[in-house]
Amino acid sequence: MKYSKEDKPERAAGGAGAGGRAVPVALLVIVLCAFSFYLGGVYSTGRSLLDSIQPAPTLLALGTTAAQQSSALALPAPSTAAAAVSFPECPADFQDYTPCTDPRRWRRYGNYRLSFMERHCPPPPERQQCLVPPPKGYKPPIRWPKSKDQCWYRNVPYDWINSQKSNQHWLAKDGDRFRFPGGGTMFPNGVGVYVDAMRALIPGMRDGTVRTALDTGCGVASWGGDLLARGILAVSLAPRDNHEAQVQFALERGIPAILGIISTQRLPFPSAAFDMAHCSRCLIPWTEFGGLYLLEIHRLLRPGGFWVLSGPPINYENRWHGWNTTAQAQKADLDRLKKMLAAMCFKLYNIKGDIAVWQKSPDAAACYDKLTPITTPPKCDDSVDPDAAWYVPMRPCVTAPSARYKKLGLNATPKWPQRLAVAPERINVVPGSSAGTFKQDDARWKLRAKHYKTLLPALGTDKIRNVMDMNTVYGGFAASIIKDPVWVMNVVSSYGPNSLGVVYDRGLIGVNHDWCEAFSTYPRTYDLLHLDGLFTAESHRCEMKFVLLEMDRILRPTGYAIIRESTYFLDSVAAIAKGMRWSCERRNPENKDDKDKILICQKKLWAGKQ
C-alpha cells in the first residue's frame, strides 16, 4: 500500500487505541536509546559489561583493540589505578631464554631451509610472566674497551665453542674469564691481519666511504669487533642454537649483534641499508634455491656496495684438501657462484688469496634495465615494498634500485662522519617528514641527551656500552651520543612509518621490530634501554606488562632504563617496574612546558633462588 502525506491525519485520528499505543512506543524508543547510549559509553572506554558491575583492574593494562586506543583519555587516571605487583622468578634453566627463538619449541616447526630457527613467538597463553634469573656467579660485565678481548666465564658459561673451536682460536678459557684472541676459521693469524688484507682490496674501507656492514654467520663477532676501531659499524648476525651462544658472546663483549638467520623471511632491515656484507666461511649455501640468499644480500646492499666472501669455494686450488671435497667440485661451485652474481648485477671487484670481493652495480641502466620478469633471476615487480622486512617472505627476484633516488648509491652518499648530519634523500618518502623536520629532530635530541646526562651521570662513561633506542624515528638519540663509548641499536616500529632507511643513510644501525613480541637477542645484553612514547604509540596493541618484562629480560643487572612518557602511563610503568625489582625515580624533562615526564630506572642484581 502506497504511503502519502494525506494518509497521516486519517490514521492519527483512527481511534483511542492508536493514541493509547503512542505513549508506550515512545517510552520504548527512549529506553532503547538510553540503553544504546549506555552501551556506547561502556565500550568506548574499552570495558565489558562485567567491568561495569565489578571493580576495574588495579593495573592499567594496555588495550588490544583499535577501539580502546581511540578512547584512552576516557579511562580513569593511572595514578588512582596503579598498585604494587610482583613477578615470580623463572626456572634456573631460563637463564638464556629467547622466547621467539626457543630451541625447546623447534620441533613444532619444519626443517625446510632451517626455518625452525627463524622467529616463532609463543602464543599469548604460553607467554612467560616471570623474571629471567642470571647465571650463578653472574657479575657486571667487564667494561669497554677491555671487554672486547675478555668476558667473565660465569656470565656466559658455555664451554662448547671452547672445546670444539680451540684449534681456531675463537676464544679460550683462562681462569674465571673467556679470552678472545681474534682468531677464526679463515684468519688463523688474527682478525687484524685479515681485515688489513680486506682493506687493501677495498679502498672505501679506509676513507669513510664504507660505514655500515653486515656479518652473516658471525661466529663470536671478531670481524665486527675489529671494525669498530676503524670507524665501521657492523651488525653481526647468527642463529640461536643449543650450545654456541655466538651472539651472546658478542653482546657480552660490547659488540653489536642480533639473533637471525637467512632462511625463508627477509632480514629485519630495509633495502639499500648496508655499505658492505661479509661471509667468512659462514656455511650459507649461497648457490642453492636459485641463489635466493644472495638475492637477499643484494636487496640489503646499497648500489655500489660490496659483498665479501672468504672460504669455500674461494682459493679452492690451495684449500680444497681441508674442505672434505674435491678440486673439481669446488671449481664448479665457484663457476656457478660467479654466474649467479653476474646475473644479479654484481661484478667481481677484487680477489686475492682467501678473500674475494664483488660490487653491486651502482648504475641502473648498466644492468637492471636489461632484466625482465622472465629473465633468470627475474626483475622484481612493484607489488611488494623493498623496504618491508617484518615477516615478509624473501622473493626469488632482483630488487632494482629505485629511479626516484639519485643519491642512494655508496659513492653518492656523504662519507662518514659527514653523513650523520645530512638529511638523507629517503626522508622524503617517510610520511610527515622533510629535511626541516630532520634538522628539528636533530636539534631536539642534542638538548635531550645533554639533559639525560644530568639525570643519569653514567651515560657517557664506560659504565654504559650497549644501548637500545626502542622506538626511534631518525636515530636522533643515537646521533646525539655518537662521541660516547657506546653503540646504539635503533628500533623502528614495524607498524609505524618505516624510517629505518633514514637511520642507515646516516651511518647508524637498527632493525624493524614489533614490541608486542620478544626481541631477537639473549637475556642481559643491553646496559641502557631508551623509550620515548612507546606506550602512547602502541597502547592499542601491546600489553604494558609484557613489554616491560621483555625489557627486564634483555637489560643487564645494574643496567638502566630511561622511560619518557605521559604521566598517564608513567604511574603504571612505575608500579610494574617495582614488581620487577627495579628502582625508579621520576624526573622532569628538559623543557618545563613539555607534558611528558621521565622515569630513570635501574635494574637490581639479584641471585636466583632455584
Coordinates of C-alpha atoms in Angstrom, one line a residue:
M1 CA 0.0 0.0 0.0
K2 CA 1.4 3.3 -1.0
Y3 CA 2.2 5.8 1.8
S4 CA 1.3 9.5 1.3
K5 CA 1.2 12.7 3.4
E6 CA -2.6 12.8 3.1
D7 CA -2.9 9.5 4.9
K8 CA -1.4 10.9 8.2
P9 CA -4.4 12.8 9.6
E10 CA -6.8 10.0 8.9
R11 CA -4.5 7.3 10.6
A12 CA -3.8 9.6 13.6
A13 CA -7.5 10.0 14.2
G14 CA -8.2 6.3 13.9
G15 CA -9.4 6.0 17.5
A16 CA -8.3 5.9 21.1
G17 CA -6.4 2.6 20.6
A18 CA -3.9 4.3 18.3
G19 CA -3.4 7.1 20.7
G20 CA -3.0 4.8 23.6
R21 CA -0.2 2.9 21.9
A22 CA 1.7 6.0 21.0
V23 CA 2.9 6.6 24.6
P24 CA 4.3 3.1 25.3
V25 CA 6.1 3.1 21.9
A26 CA 7.7 6.5 22.6
L27 CA 8.8 5.2 26.0
L28 CA 10.2 2.1 24.4
V29 CA 12.2 4.2 21.9
I30 CA 13.5 6.4 24.8
V31 CA 14.6 3.3 26.8
L32 CA 16.3 1.7 23.8
C33 CA 18.2 4.9 23.0
A34 CA 19.3 5.3 26.6
F35 CA 20.5 1.7 26.8
S36 CA 22.4 2.1 23.5
F37 CA 24.0 5.3 24.8
Y38 CA 25.0 3.3 28.0
L39 CA 26.5 0.5 25.9
G40 CA 28.3 3.1 23.8
G41 CA 29.8 4.6 26.9
V42 CA 30.8 1.2 28.2
Y43 CA 32.5 0.0 25.1
S44 CA 34.1 3.4 24.3
T45 CA 36.2 3.0 27.4
G46 CA 37.3 -0.5 26.5
R47 CA 35.3 -2.0 29.4
S48 CA 33.0 -5.0 29.2
L49 CA 29.6 -5.4 30.9
L50 CA 31.3 -7.4 33.5
D51 CA 33.6 -4.4 34.3
S52 CA 30.5 -2.3 34.9
I53 CA 29.4 -4.4 37.8
Q54 CA 32.9 -5.4 39.1
P55 CA 35.9 -3.3 40.2
A56 CA 38.2 -2.3 37.4
P57 CA 41.7 -3.9 37.4
T58 CA 44.1 -2.2 39.7
L59 CA 46.8 -2.0 37.0
L60 CA 46.5 -0.2 33.7
A61 CA 46.5 -2.9 31.1
L62 CA 47.2 -1.6 27.6
G63 CA 44.3 -2.4 25.3
T64 CA 44.3 -4.9 22.5
T65 CA 41.8 -3.4 20.1
A66 CA 41.7 -0.3 17.9
A67 CA 38.5 0.9 19.7
Q68 CA 40.5 1.0 23.0
Q69 CA 43.2 3.2 21.5
S70 CA 40.7 5.9 20.5
S71 CA 39.2 6.0 24.0
A72 CA 42.4 6.2 26.1
L73 CA 41.5 9.6 27.5
A74 CA 38.2 8.2 28.9
L75 CA 40.0 5.8 31.2
P76 CA 40.5 6.7 34.9
A77 CA 43.8 8.3 35.7
P78 CA 46.5 5.7 36.3
S79 CA 47.6 7.4 39.5
T80 CA 44.4 6.1 41.1
A81 CA 44.6 2.7 39.4
A82 CA 48.3 1.7 39.8
A83 CA 49.1 -0.8 42.5
A84 CA 52.0 -2.9 43.6
V85 CA 52.6 -6.1 41.7
S86 CA 55.3 -8.7 41.7
F87 CA 56.5 -11.4 39.3
P88 CA 58.0 -14.8 40.2
E89 CA 61.4 -15.9 39.1
C90 CA 61.7 -18.1 36.0
P91 CA 63.2 -21.5 36.5
A92 CA 67.0 -21.6 36.5
D93 CA 67.2 -23.2 33.0
F94 CA 65.6 -20.0 31.6
Q95 CA 68.9 -18.1 32.1
D96 CA 69.4 -18.0 28.3
Y97 CA 65.7 -17.8 27.4
T98 CA 64.9 -16.4 23.9
P99 CA 61.1 -16.6 23.6
C100 CA 60.8 -16.3 19.8
T101 CA 63.8 -18.5 19.0
D102 CA 63.4 -21.1 21.7
P103 CA 65.1 -24.5 20.9
R104 CA 62.5 -26.2 23.2
R105 CA 59.8 -25.3 20.6
W106 CA 61.8 -26.0 17.4
R107 CA 60.3 -29.5 16.9
R108 CA 56.9 -27.8 16.3
Y109 CA 58.2 -26.4 13.0
G110 CA 59.5 -27.7 9.7
N111 CA 63.1 -28.3 8.8
Y112 CA 62.8 -26.8 5.4
R113 CA 65.8 -24.4 4.9
L114 CA 66.3 -24.4 8.7
S115 CA 63.1 -22.3 9.0
F116 CA 62.6 -23.7 12.6
M117 CA 65.4 -21.3 13.6
E118 CA 63.5 -18.3 12.4
R119 CA 61.2 -16.3 14.7
H120 CA 58.3 -18.3 16.1
C121 CA 56.9 -16.5 19.1
P122 CA 54.8 -18.3 21.7
P123 CA 51.0 -17.6 21.6
P124 CA 49.6 -15.5 24.4
P125 CA 48.6 -18.5 26.7
E126 CA 52.2 -19.7 26.6
R127 CA 53.9 -16.3 27.3
Q128 CA 56.1 -16.3 30.4
Q129 CA 55.3 -13.8 33.1
C130 CA 58.4 -14.3 35.2
L131 CA 61.8 -12.7 35.7
V132 CA 64.7 -14.4 33.9
P133 CA 67.4 -15.2 36.5
P134 CA 71.1 -14.5 35.9
P135 CA 73.5 -17.5 35.9
K136 CA 75.0 -18.5 39.2
G137 CA 78.0 -16.3 39.9
Y138 CA 77.0 -13.5 37.4
K139 CA 78.6 -10.1 37.9
P140 CA 78.6 -6.8 36.0
P141 CA 80.4 -7.2 32.7
I142 CA 84.0 -6.1 32.1
R143 CA 83.9 -2.5 30.8
W144 CA 84.7 -1.4 27.3
P145 CA 87.3 -1.4 25.7
K146 CA 88.8 -4.3 27.8
S147 CA 85.6 -6.3 27.2
K148 CA 86.4 -6.5 23.5
D149 CA 89.1 -9.1 24.4
Q150 CA 87.6 -10.8 27.5
C151 CA 84.5 -11.5 29.5
W152 CA 83.5 -13.3 32.7
Y153 CA 83.1 -17.0 32.3
R154 CA 80.1 -17.2 34.7
N155 CA 78.2 -14.6 32.7
V156 CA 78.3 -16.8 29.6
P157 CA 79.1 -20.2 31.0
Y158 CA 79.2 -22.2 27.8
D159 CA 82.3 -24.4 27.0
W160 CA 81.1 -25.9 23.7
I161 CA 82.8 -23.4 21.5
N162 CA 86.0 -23.5 23.5
S163 CA 86.2 -27.3 23.2
Q164 CA 85.1 -27.5 19.6
K165 CA 86.9 -24.5 18.1
S166 CA 90.1 -24.5 20.3
N167 CA 92.3 -25.0 17.2
Q168 CA 90.8 -21.9 15.5
H169 CA 91.5 -19.6 18.5
W170 CA 88.0 -18.1 18.7
L171 CA 88.2 -18.0 22.4
A172 CA 90.0 -19.6 25.3
K173 CA 89.0 -20.2 28.9
D174 CA 91.5 -18.6 31.3
G175 CA 90.6 -19.0 35.0
D176 CA 87.4 -17.0 35.7
R177 CA 87.3 -15.5 32.2
F178 CA 87.0 -16.2 28.5
R179 CA 89.6 -14.5 26.4
F180 CA 89.1 -13.7 22.7
P181 CA 92.4 -13.7 20.7
G182 CA 90.7 -12.7 17.5
G183 CA 91.1 -16.0 15.6
G184 CA 88.7 -17.5 13.2
T185 CA 88.4 -20.2 10.6
M186 CA 89.7 -18.0 7.8
F187 CA 92.0 -15.8 9.8
P188 CA 94.4 -18.1 11.8
N189 CA 96.9 -15.1 12.0
G190 CA 94.3 -13.0 13.8
V191 CA 91.4 -10.8 12.7
G192 CA 93.5 -7.7 12.4
V193 CA 95.7 -9.2 9.7
Y194 CA 92.6 -10.4 7.9
V195 CA 90.9 -7.0 8.0
D196 CA 94.1 -5.3 6.8
A197 CA 94.2 -7.6 3.8
M198 CA 90.5 -6.8 3.1
R199 CA 91.1 -3.0 3.4
A200 CA 93.9 -3.4 0.8
L201 CA 91.3 -4.8 -1.6
I202 CA 88.6 -2.2 -0.8
P203 CA 89.9 1.4 -0.5
G204 CA 86.5 2.6 0.6
M205 CA 87.1 0.9 4.0
R206 CA 89.9 3.4 4.6
D207 CA 88.4 6.8 3.8
G208 CA 84.9 6.7 5.4
T209 CA 83.0 5.5 2.2
V210 CA 82.1 2.2 3.9
R211 CA 80.4 2.8 7.3
T212 CA 77.7 0.1 7.8
A213 CA 78.3 -3.6 7.4
L214 CA 76.5 -6.9 7.9
D215 CA 78.4 -10.0 9.1
T216 CA 76.3 -13.2 8.3
G217 CA 77.2 -16.3 10.4
C218 CA 79.4 -14.1 12.6
G219 CA 80.9 -16.6 15.0
V220 CA 81.9 -14.7 18.1
A221 CA 81.9 -11.4 16.1
S222 CA 85.7 -10.9 15.9
W223 CA 85.3 -9.3 12.5
G224 CA 82.7 -6.8 13.7
G225 CA 84.7 -6.1 16.8
D226 CA 87.8 -5.2 14.9
L227 CA 86.0 -2.9 12.6
L228 CA 84.7 -0.7 15.4
A229 CA 88.2 0.9 15.9
R230 CA 88.3 1.5 12.1
G231 CA 85.1 3.6 12.0
I232 CA 82.9 0.9 10.6
L233 CA 79.8 -0.2 12.4
A234 CA 78.8 -3.8 11.7
V235 CA 75.7 -5.8 12.7
S236 CA 76.8 -9.4 13.5
L237 CA 74.2 -12.0 12.7
A238 CA 74.0 -15.6 13.8
P239 CA 71.1 -18.0 14.6
R240 CA 70.1 -19.2 18.0
D241 CA 71.5 -22.7 18.7
N242 CA 71.7 -25.1 21.6
H243 CA 75.3 -24.7 22.5
E244 CA 77.4 -22.0 20.8
A245 CA 75.7 -18.8 22.1
Q246 CA 77.7 -16.8 19.5
V247 CA 75.5 -13.7 19.6
Q248 CA 75.6 -13.7 23.4
F249 CA 79.4 -13.7 23.4
A250 CA 79.4 -10.8 21.0
L251 CA 77.0 -8.7 23.1
E252 CA 78.7 -9.6 26.4
R253 CA 81.9 -8.1 24.9
G254 CA 80.1 -4.9 23.8
I255 CA 79.9 -5.7 20.0
P256 CA 76.6 -5.1 18.0
A257 CA 74.8 -8.4 17.2
I258 CA 71.3 -9.9 16.9
L259 CA 69.9 -13.3 16.5
G260 CA 68.9 -14.1 12.9
I261 CA 69.2 -16.5 10.0
I262 CA 68.7 -16.2 6.3
S263 CA 66.1 -18.8 5.6
T264 CA 62.6 -18.0 4.3
Q265 CA 61.9 -14.5 5.7
R266 CA 63.6 -11.2 4.9
L267 CA 66.0 -10.0 7.5
P268 CA 64.6 -7.1 9.5
F269 CA 66.4 -4.4 7.6
P270 CA 65.3 -2.0 4.8
S271 CA 66.7 -2.2 1.2
A272 CA 70.0 -0.5 0.4
A273 CA 70.9 -0.4 4.1
F274 CA 74.5 -1.7 4.3
D275 CA 77.6 -0.5 2.6
M276 CA 79.2 -3.9 2.9
A277 CA 78.2 -7.5 3.7
H278 CA 80.6 -10.2 4.8
C279 CA 80.7 -14.0 5.0
S280 CA 83.8 -15.8 6.4
R281 CA 83.0 -19.5 5.9
C282 CA 79.6 -18.9 7.3
L283 CA 78.3 -22.1 5.7
I284 CA 75.3 -20.4 4.0
P285 CA 74.6 -22.3 0.8
W286 CA 74.7 -19.3 -1.5
T287 CA 74.2 -21.1 -4.8
E288 CA 71.2 -23.2 -3.7
F289 CA 67.5 -22.4 -4.2
G290 CA 68.3 -20.4 -7.3
G291 CA 70.6 -18.0 -5.3
L292 CA 67.7 -16.9 -3.1
Y293 CA 70.1 -16.0 -0.2
L294 CA 72.3 -13.9 -2.5
L295 CA 69.2 -12.1 -3.7
E296 CA 68.5 -11.1 0.0
I297 CA 72.1 -9.8 0.3
H298 CA 71.6 -7.9 -2.9
R299 CA 68.4 -6.3 -1.5
L300 CA 70.3 -5.2 1.6
L301 CA 73.3 -3.6 -0.1
R302 CA 73.5 -0.1 -1.4
P303 CA 74.1 0.5 -5.1
G304 CA 77.8 0.2 -5.3
G305 CA 78.0 -1.8 -2.0
F306 CA 80.4 -4.7 -1.5
W307 CA 79.9 -8.4 -0.8
V308 CA 83.0 -10.1 0.7
L309 CA 83.4 -13.9 0.7
S310 CA 86.2 -15.9 2.2
G311 CA 86.1 -19.7 2.5
P312 CA 84.7 -22.3 0.1
P313 CA 84.9 -22.1 -2.9
I314 CA 87.4 -19.1 -2.8
N315 CA 91.0 -20.1 -3.2
Y316 CA 89.9 -23.7 -3.7
E317 CA 93.2 -24.5 -5.5
N318 CA 95.1 -24.3 -2.2
R319 CA 92.3 -25.1 0.2
W320 CA 90.2 -27.9 -1.1
H321 CA 92.2 -30.6 0.8
G322 CA 90.8 -29.4 4.1
W323 CA 87.3 -29.0 3.0
N324 CA 86.3 -32.7 2.6
T325 CA 85.7 -32.2 -1.1
T326 CA 87.4 -32.2 -4.5
A327 CA 89.1 -29.5 -6.5
Q328 CA 86.6 -30.2 -9.4
A329 CA 83.6 -29.8 -7.2
Q330 CA 84.9 -26.6 -5.7
K331 CA 85.7 -25.2 -9.2
A332 CA 82.1 -26.0 -10.3
D333 CA 80.8 -24.2 -7.2
L334 CA 82.9 -21.1 -7.9
D335 CA 81.8 -21.0 -11.5
R336 CA 78.2 -21.3 -10.5
L337 CA 78.6 -18.6 -7.9
K338 CA 80.2 -16.2 -10.4
K339 CA 77.4 -16.8 -12.9
M340 CA 74.7 -16.1 -10.4
L341 CA 76.3 -12.9 -9.1
A342 CA 76.7 -11.6 -12.7
A343 CA 73.1 -12.3 -13.3
M344 CA 72.2 -10.3 -10.2
C345 CA 74.2 -7.2 -11.4
F346 CA 77.3 -7.9 -9.3
K347 CA 80.8 -7.6 -10.8
L348 CA 83.9 -9.2 -9.4
Y349 CA 85.7 -6.2 -7.8
N350 CA 88.9 -7.7 -6.4
I351 CA 90.3 -11.0 -5.3
K352 CA 93.5 -12.1 -3.6
G353 CA 94.3 -15.2 -1.6
D354 CA 91.3 -16.3 0.5
I355 CA 89.3 -13.1 0.0
A356 CA 87.0 -12.3 -2.9
V357 CA 85.1 -9.0 -3.3
W358 CA 82.0 -8.4 -5.5
Q359 CA 80.4 -5.0 -6.0
K360 CA 76.7 -4.4 -6.6
S361 CA 76.2 -2.3 -9.8
P362 CA 75.7 1.4 -9.0
D363 CA 74.1 2.1 -12.3
A364 CA 70.5 1.1 -13.1
A365 CA 70.9 1.4 -16.8
A366 CA 74.1 -0.8 -16.9
C367 CA 72.3 -4.0 -15.9
Y368 CA 68.9 -3.7 -14.2
D369 CA 67.2 -2.3 -17.3
K370 CA 68.1 -5.5 -19.1
L371 CA 66.3 -7.6 -16.6
T372 CA 62.7 -8.6 -17.2
P373 CA 60.1 -10.7 -15.3
I374 CA 61.2 -13.7 -17.4
T375 CA 65.0 -13.5 -17.0
T376 CA 66.9 -15.7 -14.6
P377 CA 66.7 -14.4 -12.0
P378 CA 63.7 -12.2 -12.9
K379 CA 63.4 -8.5 -12.0
C380 CA 61.0 -7.8 -9.1
D381 CA 57.7 -6.1 -9.8
D382 CA 56.4 -3.3 -7.7
S383 CA 53.9 -5.3 -5.7
V384 CA 56.0 -5.6 -2.5
D385 CA 57.8 -2.7 -0.9
P386 CA 61.5 -3.5 -1.0
D387 CA 61.9 -1.9 2.5
A388 CA 59.2 -4.1 4.1
A389 CA 61.0 -6.5 6.3
W390 CA 58.8 -7.8 9.1
Y391 CA 57.6 -11.3 8.5
V392 CA 57.9 -10.7 4.7
P393 CA 58.9 -13.8 2.7
M394 CA 62.1 -13.5 0.6
R395 CA 61.4 -13.2 -3.1
P396 CA 63.3 -15.0 -5.9
C397 CA 63.9 -11.8 -7.9
V398 CA 66.3 -8.9 -8.2
T399 CA 65.4 -5.7 -6.4
A400 CA 66.4 -3.0 -8.8
P401 CA 67.4 0.5 -7.3
S402 CA 64.5 2.9 -7.3
A403 CA 64.6 5.5 -10.1
R404 CA 63.4 8.2 -7.6
Y405 CA 66.7 8.1 -5.7
K406 CA 69.8 9.7 -7.2
K407 CA 71.9 9.8 -4.0
L408 CA 71.4 6.4 -2.6
G409 CA 74.5 4.8 -4.1
L410 CA 77.6 4.3 -2.0
N411 CA 79.7 6.8 -3.9
A412 CA 76.8 9.4 -3.9
T413 CA 76.4 9.1 -0.1
P414 CA 78.5 11.6 2.0
K415 CA 81.4 9.9 3.7
W416 CA 81.5 9.2 7.4
P417 CA 81.1 11.2 9.7
Q418 CA 79.6 13.9 7.4
R419 CA 76.6 11.7 6.5
L420 CA 75.4 11.7 10.1
A421 CA 74.2 15.3 10.0
V422 CA 72.9 15.3 6.4
A423 CA 69.2 14.9 5.8
P424 CA 69.1 11.8 3.5
E425 CA 67.2 11.7 0.2
R426 CA 65.0 8.9 1.6
I427 CA 63.5 11.1 4.2
N428 CA 61.0 12.4 1.6
V429 CA 59.2 9.1 1.5
V430 CA 58.6 8.9 5.2
P431 CA 55.1 10.3 6.0
G432 CA 55.2 13.7 7.6
S433 CA 59.0 14.0 7.2
S434 CA 61.2 16.5 5.4
A435 CA 64.7 18.0 5.6
G436 CA 63.2 20.6 8.0
T437 CA 61.8 18.0 10.4
F438 CA 65.0 16.1 10.3
K439 CA 67.0 19.2 11.4
Q440 CA 64.5 20.0 14.2
D441 CA 64.6 16.4 15.4
D442 CA 68.4 16.5 15.5
A443 CA 68.5 19.7 17.5
R444 CA 65.8 18.4 19.9
W445 CA 67.8 15.3 20.7
K446 CA 71.0 17.2 21.3
L447 CA 69.2 19.1 24.1
R448 CA 67.6 15.9 25.4
A449 CA 70.8 13.9 25.5
K450 CA 72.5 16.7 27.4
H451 CA 69.7 16.7 29.9
Y452 CA 69.8 12.9 30.2
K453 CA 73.4 13.1 31.3
T454 CA 72.5 15.3 34.2
L455 CA 69.8 12.8 35.2
L456 CA 72.0 9.7 34.6
P457 CA 75.7 10.5 35.1
A458 CA 76.7 7.0 34.0
L459 CA 75.6 7.9 30.4
G460 CA 78.8 8.9 28.6
T461 CA 81.1 6.8 30.8
D462 CA 82.4 3.3 30.4
K463 CA 79.5 2.0 32.7
I464 CA 77.2 2.0 29.6
R465 CA 78.2 0.3 26.4
N466 CA 75.2 -1.5 24.7
V467 CA 72.3 0.9 24.2
M468 CA 68.9 0.4 22.6
D469 CA 66.6 3.2 21.4
M470 CA 63.4 1.2 21.5
N471 CA 61.2 3.4 19.2
T472 CA 63.3 5.8 17.3
V473 CA 62.3 7.9 14.2
Y474 CA 65.5 9.2 12.6
G475 CA 68.1 7.8 15.1
G476 CA 68.3 11.2 16.8
F477 CA 69.2 9.9 20.3
A478 CA 72.0 7.7 18.8
A479 CA 73.4 10.6 16.8
S480 CA 73.4 12.8 19.9
I481 CA 75.7 10.4 21.8
I482 CA 77.8 9.3 18.9
K483 CA 81.0 10.5 20.6
D484 CA 80.4 8.5 23.7
P485 CA 81.9 5.0 24.2
V486 CA 78.6 3.3 23.2
W487 CA 76.8 1.8 20.2
V488 CA 73.1 2.1 19.7
M489 CA 70.6 -0.4 18.3
N490 CA 67.9 1.8 16.8
V491 CA 64.5 0.1 16.7
V492 CA 61.8 1.3 14.3
S493 CA 58.2 0.1 14.8
S494 CA 57.1 -2.4 12.2
Y495 CA 53.6 -0.9 12.5
G496 CA 54.5 2.8 12.1
P497 CA 56.1 4.8 9.3
N498 CA 59.2 3.0 8.2
S499 CA 62.0 5.4 8.7
L500 CA 64.7 2.8 9.2
G501 CA 66.3 3.6 5.8
V502 CA 67.0 7.1 7.1
V503 CA 68.7 5.7 10.1
Y504 CA 71.0 3.6 7.9
D505 CA 71.6 6.5 5.5
R506 CA 73.0 8.5 8.5
G507 CA 75.6 5.7 9.1
L508 CA 73.7 4.2 12.1
I509 CA 72.3 0.7 12.6
G510 CA 68.9 -0.7 13.6
V511 CA 66.1 -3.1 13.0
N512 CA 62.4 -3.2 12.4
H513 CA 60.5 -4.8 15.4
D514 CA 57.1 -5.2 16.9
W515 CA 57.2 -4.7 20.7
C516 CA 54.2 -7.0 21.2
E517 CA 56.8 -9.7 20.7
A518 CA 60.2 -10.5 22.2
F519 CA 63.3 -9.0 20.7
S520 CA 65.9 -11.2 18.9
T521 CA 68.6 -11.3 21.5
Y522 CA 69.7 -13.2 24.6
P523 CA 68.9 -12.1 28.1
R524 CA 71.2 -9.5 29.8
T525 CA 72.5 -7.9 26.6
Y526 CA 71.9 -4.1 27.0
D527 CA 73.2 -1.6 29.5
L528 CA 70.6 1.1 28.7
L529 CA 67.2 1.0 27.2
H530 CA 65.7 4.3 26.0
L531 CA 62.0 4.5 25.4
D532 CA 60.2 7.7 24.1
G533 CA 56.5 7.5 23.9
L534 CA 56.3 3.8 23.1
F535 CA 53.3 3.0 25.3
T536 CA 51.5 6.0 23.9
A537 CA 52.1 4.9 20.3
E538 CA 51.5 1.1 20.9
S539 CA 48.9 1.1 23.7
H540 CA 46.2 -0.2 21.3
R541 CA 48.2 -3.3 20.5
C542 CA 50.6 -4.3 23.3
E543 CA 50.0 -5.0 26.9
M544 CA 52.3 -3.0 29.1
K545 CA 53.4 -5.7 31.5
F546 CA 54.7 -7.9 28.6
V547 CA 56.7 -5.1 27.1
L548 CA 58.3 -4.3 30.5
L549 CA 59.0 -8.0 31.2
E550 CA 60.8 -8.1 27.9
M551 CA 62.8 -5.0 28.8
D552 CA 63.7 -6.7 32.0
R553 CA 64.8 -9.8 30.1
I554 CA 67.2 -8.0 27.8
L555 CA 68.5 -5.5 30.3
R556 CA 71.7 -6.3 32.2
P557 CA 71.6 -6.4 36.0
T558 CA 72.6 -2.9 37.3
G559 CA 71.6 -1.6 33.8
Y560 CA 69.4 1.5 33.3
A561 CA 66.2 2.4 31.5
I562 CA 65.2 6.0 30.5
I563 CA 61.4 6.0 30.0
R564 CA 59.9 9.1 28.6
E565 CA 56.1 9.0 28.6
S566 CA 53.0 11.0 29.5
T567 CA 52.0 11.0 33.2
Y568 CA 49.0 8.9 32.2
F569 CA 51.2 5.9 31.5
L570 CA 54.2 6.6 33.8
D571 CA 52.4 5.7 37.0
S572 CA 51.6 2.3 35.8
V573 CA 55.1 1.8 34.4
A574 CA 56.5 2.7 37.8
A575 CA 54.2 0.1 39.6
I576 CA 55.2 -2.7 37.2
A577 CA 58.8 -1.7 37.4
K578 CA 58.7 -2.0 41.2
G579 CA 57.3 -5.5 40.8
M580 CA 60.3 -6.3 38.6
R581 CA 62.7 -5.2 41.4
W582 CA 63.7 -2.0 39.6
S583 CA 64.3 1.2 41.5
C584 CA 62.9 4.2 39.7
E585 CA 62.9 8.0 40.1
R586 CA 60.6 10.4 38.4
R587 CA 62.3 13.4 36.7
N588 CA 61.2 16.5 34.8
P589 CA 62.0 16.9 31.1
E590 CA 64.5 19.5 29.8
N591 CA 61.6 21.7 28.7
K592 CA 59.3 22.7 31.6
D593 CA 56.4 23.1 29.2
D594 CA 56.7 19.5 28.0
K595 CA 53.8 17.4 29.2
D596 CA 55.9 14.3 29.2
K597 CA 57.8 13.1 32.3
I598 CA 60.9 11.0 32.6
L599 CA 61.4 7.8 34.7
I600 CA 65.0 6.8 35.4
C601 CA 65.2 3.2 36.4
Q602 CA 67.9 0.8 37.4
K603 CA 67.6 -3.0 37.4
K604 CA 68.9 -4.6 40.5
L605 CA 71.4 -7.5 40.6
W606 CA 69.8 -10.5 42.3
A607 CA 70.6 -14.1 42.6
G608 CA 68.1 -16.7 41.6
K609 CA 66.7 -18.9 44.4
Q610 CA 66.3 -22.0 42.3

